[in-house]
Amino acid sequence: MSKDDETGDASHIEINEKHLELVQGVINRLAGNGFLVKGWSLTVAVAMIVVIARTDSTALTPVLLIPVFAFWGLDGYFLSRERGFCGLYRRIVQHDPGVPPYSMDIKRIDLRSWWSGCWRMTLITFHGTVLAMVTVSMLLLGAAESPAPAPGSASPAQAPQPGTASPAGTPP
C-alpha cells in the first residue's frame, strides 16, 4: 500500500466520521424537538382547559382539539424526519457509494410520510392520552354548562310567576 493510498483512506475515514457527526447532530435536534412538542402539547391543552373552565366559555371547548391535533401532526413530522436521518446514518456507516460526502439529502431514503409517523405507537399513546383528557374535559365542561333539574323540583315553566296566584290547594 502506498503512502497516497493511506492518506486517501485516512481522509475518507475523517470525512465519514464528520459526516456521521453532522447527521447525528440533526437526529439529536429532531429528537429534542419531538420532546419539546410533547411538553408544549400537554401544557397548552391543560392551560386551555383551565382558562375555559374559569371563564365559563364552554362554547369554546371544541377549540381544545385544534392544538392537540396540531402538536400531534408536528410531532409526527419530526419523527418521520428523524427516521429519515437514521436511514441516512445507516447508509453512511455501510459506506454506501450512493451517498456523497456531507450529503444531508434524505429524499433517496425509503422514507415514510409524516402521516405514518403520526401513527407510531409512541405518538398514539402520548397524544391519544392528551386527546382523551381533552375529550373528557369537554364532556365535563359541557355537562357543567347545563345542569339537569333536581328530581321533584319544578321546571321554570311550571314554577309560579311572582305576583300570580298559585293553583288552588298548593302553597305558594
Short mmCIF file of C-alpha atoms in Angstrom, two decimals:
data_model
loop_
_atom_site.label_atom_id
_atom_site.label_comp_id
_atom_site.label_asym_id
_atom_site.label_seq_id
_atom_site.Cartn_x
_atom_site.Cartn_y
_atom_site.Cartn_z
CA MET A 1 0.00 0.00 0.00
CA SER A 2 1.47 3.33 -0.99
CA LYS A 3 1.52 6.45 1.14
CA ASP A 4 -1.11 8.07 -1.15
CA ASP A 5 -3.49 5.16 -0.52
CA GLU A 6 -3.03 5.51 3.24
CA THR A 7 -3.65 9.27 3.05
CA GLY A 8 -6.74 8.73 0.89
CA ASP A 9 -8.16 6.15 3.28
CA ALA A 10 -7.46 8.38 6.28
CA SER A 11 -9.18 11.38 4.69
CA HIS A 12 -12.13 9.19 3.66
CA ILE A 13 -12.48 7.95 7.25
CA GLU A 14 -12.23 11.52 8.55
CA ILE A 15 -14.90 12.71 6.09
CA ASN A 16 -17.06 9.74 7.04
CA GLU A 17 -16.71 10.49 10.77
CA LYS A 18 -17.52 14.19 10.29
CA HIS A 19 -20.49 13.26 8.11
CA LEU A 20 -21.76 10.88 10.79
CA GLU A 21 -21.35 13.62 13.43
CA LEU A 22 -23.40 16.05 11.32
CA VAL A 23 -26.17 13.53 10.76
CA GLN A 24 -26.16 12.53 14.44
CA GLY A 25 -26.50 16.20 15.39
CA VAL A 26 -29.60 16.52 13.21
CA ILE A 27 -31.06 13.34 14.71
CA ASN A 28 -30.47 14.70 18.22
CA ARG A 29 -32.11 18.04 17.37
CA LEU A 30 -35.14 16.32 15.85
CA ALA A 31 -35.49 14.06 18.90
CA GLY A 32 -35.22 17.13 21.16
CA ASN A 33 -37.86 18.92 19.10
CA GLY A 34 -40.19 15.94 19.48
CA PHE A 35 -39.67 16.04 23.24
CA LEU A 36 -40.42 19.77 23.35
CA VAL A 37 -43.55 19.32 21.21
CA LYS A 38 -44.87 16.77 23.70
CA GLY A 39 -44.25 19.15 26.58
CA TRP A 40 -45.94 22.06 24.80
CA SER A 41 -48.86 19.87 23.78
CA LEU A 42 -49.63 18.93 27.35
CA THR A 43 -49.02 22.45 28.67
CA VAL A 44 -51.24 24.16 26.10
CA ALA A 45 -54.03 21.60 26.49
CA VAL A 46 -54.12 21.95 30.29
CA ALA A 47 -53.85 25.75 30.13
CA MET A 48 -56.74 25.97 27.66
CA ILE A 49 -58.89 23.67 29.80
CA VAL A 50 -58.25 25.82 32.87
CA VAL A 51 -58.98 29.07 31.03
CA ILE A 52 -62.22 27.74 29.53
CA ALA A 53 -63.33 26.31 32.89
CA ARG A 54 -62.62 29.54 34.79
CA THR A 55 -64.24 31.84 32.24
CA ASP A 56 -67.28 29.61 31.67
CA SER A 57 -66.64 29.79 27.93
CA THR A 58 -67.88 26.27 27.33
CA ALA A 59 -68.84 27.14 23.78
CA LEU A 60 -65.10 27.27 23.08
CA THR A 61 -64.44 23.70 24.21
CA PRO A 62 -64.20 22.33 20.63
CA VAL A 63 -61.26 24.72 20.15
CA LEU A 64 -59.35 22.47 22.56
CA LEU A 65 -58.99 19.88 19.79
CA ILE A 66 -57.05 22.21 17.46
CA PRO A 67 -53.75 22.27 19.41
CA VAL A 68 -54.00 18.55 20.22
CA PHE A 69 -54.09 17.60 16.54
CA ALA A 70 -51.62 20.33 15.53
CA PHE A 71 -49.00 19.16 18.02
CA TRP A 72 -49.67 15.53 17.10
CA GLY A 73 -49.02 16.30 13.43
CA LEU A 74 -45.89 18.30 14.22
CA ASP A 75 -44.55 15.50 16.40
CA GLY A 76 -45.24 13.02 13.59
CA TYR A 77 -43.32 15.26 11.18
CA PHE A 78 -40.28 15.40 13.47
CA LEU A 79 -40.39 11.63 13.98
CA SER A 80 -40.57 10.94 10.24
CA ARG A 81 -37.61 13.24 9.56
CA GLU A 82 -35.67 11.64 12.41
CA ARG A 83 -36.28 8.21 10.92
CA GLY A 84 -35.09 9.50 7.54
CA PHE A 85 -31.83 10.74 9.03
CA CYS A 86 -31.38 7.44 10.88
CA GLY A 87 -31.63 5.74 7.48
CA LEU A 88 -29.03 8.13 6.07
CA TYR A 89 -26.79 7.38 9.06
CA ARG A 90 -27.05 3.63 8.38
CA ARG A 91 -26.14 4.16 4.73
CA ILE A 92 -23.06 6.20 5.69
CA VAL A 93 -21.93 3.54 8.18
CA GLN A 94 -22.31 0.89 5.46
CA HIS A 95 -20.14 3.03 3.12
CA ASP A 96 -22.93 3.25 0.54
CA PRO A 97 -21.36 4.73 -2.60
CA GLY A 98 -24.69 6.41 -3.41
CA VAL A 99 -24.25 8.84 -0.52
CA PRO A 100 -21.98 11.75 -1.48
CA PRO A 101 -19.68 13.16 1.22
CA TYR A 102 -21.52 15.52 3.59
CA SER A 103 -24.85 14.90 1.89
CA MET A 104 -27.87 15.58 4.09
CA ASP A 105 -30.36 14.54 1.42
CA ILE A 106 -32.90 12.11 2.82
CA LYS A 107 -35.16 12.12 -0.25
CA ARG A 108 -33.46 8.97 -1.54
CA ILE A 109 -34.18 7.15 1.70
CA ASP A 110 -37.24 4.94 1.83
CA LEU A 111 -38.98 7.48 3.99
CA ARG A 112 -42.46 7.07 5.30
CA SER A 113 -44.64 10.14 5.19
CA TRP A 114 -45.25 12.30 8.20
CA TRP A 115 -48.76 10.83 8.29
CA SER A 116 -47.37 7.38 9.03
CA GLY A 117 -45.06 8.98 11.59
CA CYS A 118 -48.16 10.26 13.40
CA TRP A 119 -49.44 6.72 13.78
CA ARG A 120 -46.38 5.27 15.52
CA MET A 121 -47.30 3.62 18.82
CA THR A 122 -45.33 6.12 20.92
CA LEU A 123 -47.20 9.08 19.43
CA ILE A 124 -50.58 7.35 19.56
CA THR A 125 -50.04 6.59 23.24
CA PHE A 126 -48.96 10.11 24.24
CA HIS A 127 -51.19 12.25 22.03
CA GLY A 128 -54.09 9.81 22.35
CA THR A 129 -53.91 10.28 26.12
CA VAL A 130 -53.92 14.06 25.70
CA LEU A 131 -56.87 13.73 23.30
CA ALA A 132 -58.73 11.58 25.83
CA MET A 133 -58.02 14.12 28.59
CA VAL A 134 -59.31 16.96 26.41
CA THR A 135 -62.40 14.97 25.36
CA VAL A 136 -63.30 14.12 28.96
CA SER A 137 -62.77 17.78 29.91
CA MET A 138 -65.03 18.87 27.06
CA LEU A 139 -67.74 16.48 28.24
CA LEU A 140 -67.43 17.60 31.85
CA LEU A 141 -67.41 21.28 30.92
CA GLY A 142 -70.43 20.75 28.67
CA ALA A 143 -72.27 18.91 31.47
CA ALA A 144 -71.46 21.73 33.89
CA GLU A 145 -72.94 24.24 31.45
CA SER A 146 -76.48 22.84 31.55
CA PRO A 147 -77.17 21.07 34.85
CA ALA A 148 -80.21 18.83 34.92
CA PRO A 149 -83.06 19.86 37.25
CA ALA A 150 -83.13 18.06 40.58
CA PRO A 151 -85.73 15.29 40.85
CA GLY A 152 -89.05 16.58 42.21
CA SER A 153 -88.27 20.21 41.52
CA ALA A 154 -90.44 22.25 39.24
CA SER A 155 -89.13 23.26 35.86
CA PRO A 156 -89.06 27.01 35.10
CA ALA A 157 -92.24 26.63 33.02
CA GLN A 158 -94.12 25.09 35.97
CA ALA A 159 -92.89 27.44 38.66
CA PRO A 160 -95.39 30.13 39.67
CA GLN A 161 -94.54 33.59 38.46
CA PRO A 162 -94.17 36.35 41.02
CA GLY A 163 -97.42 38.23 41.54
CA THR A 164 -99.64 35.41 40.28
CA ALA A 165 -101.84 33.22 42.38
CA SER A 166 -100.79 29.66 42.90
CA PRO A 167 -103.15 26.86 41.91
CA ALA A 168 -105.84 26.11 44.45
CA GLY A 169 -104.77 23.91 47.27
CA THR A 170 -100.99 24.32 46.80
CA PRO A 171 -98.84 26.51 48.95
CA PRO A 172 -97.02 29.36 47.14
#
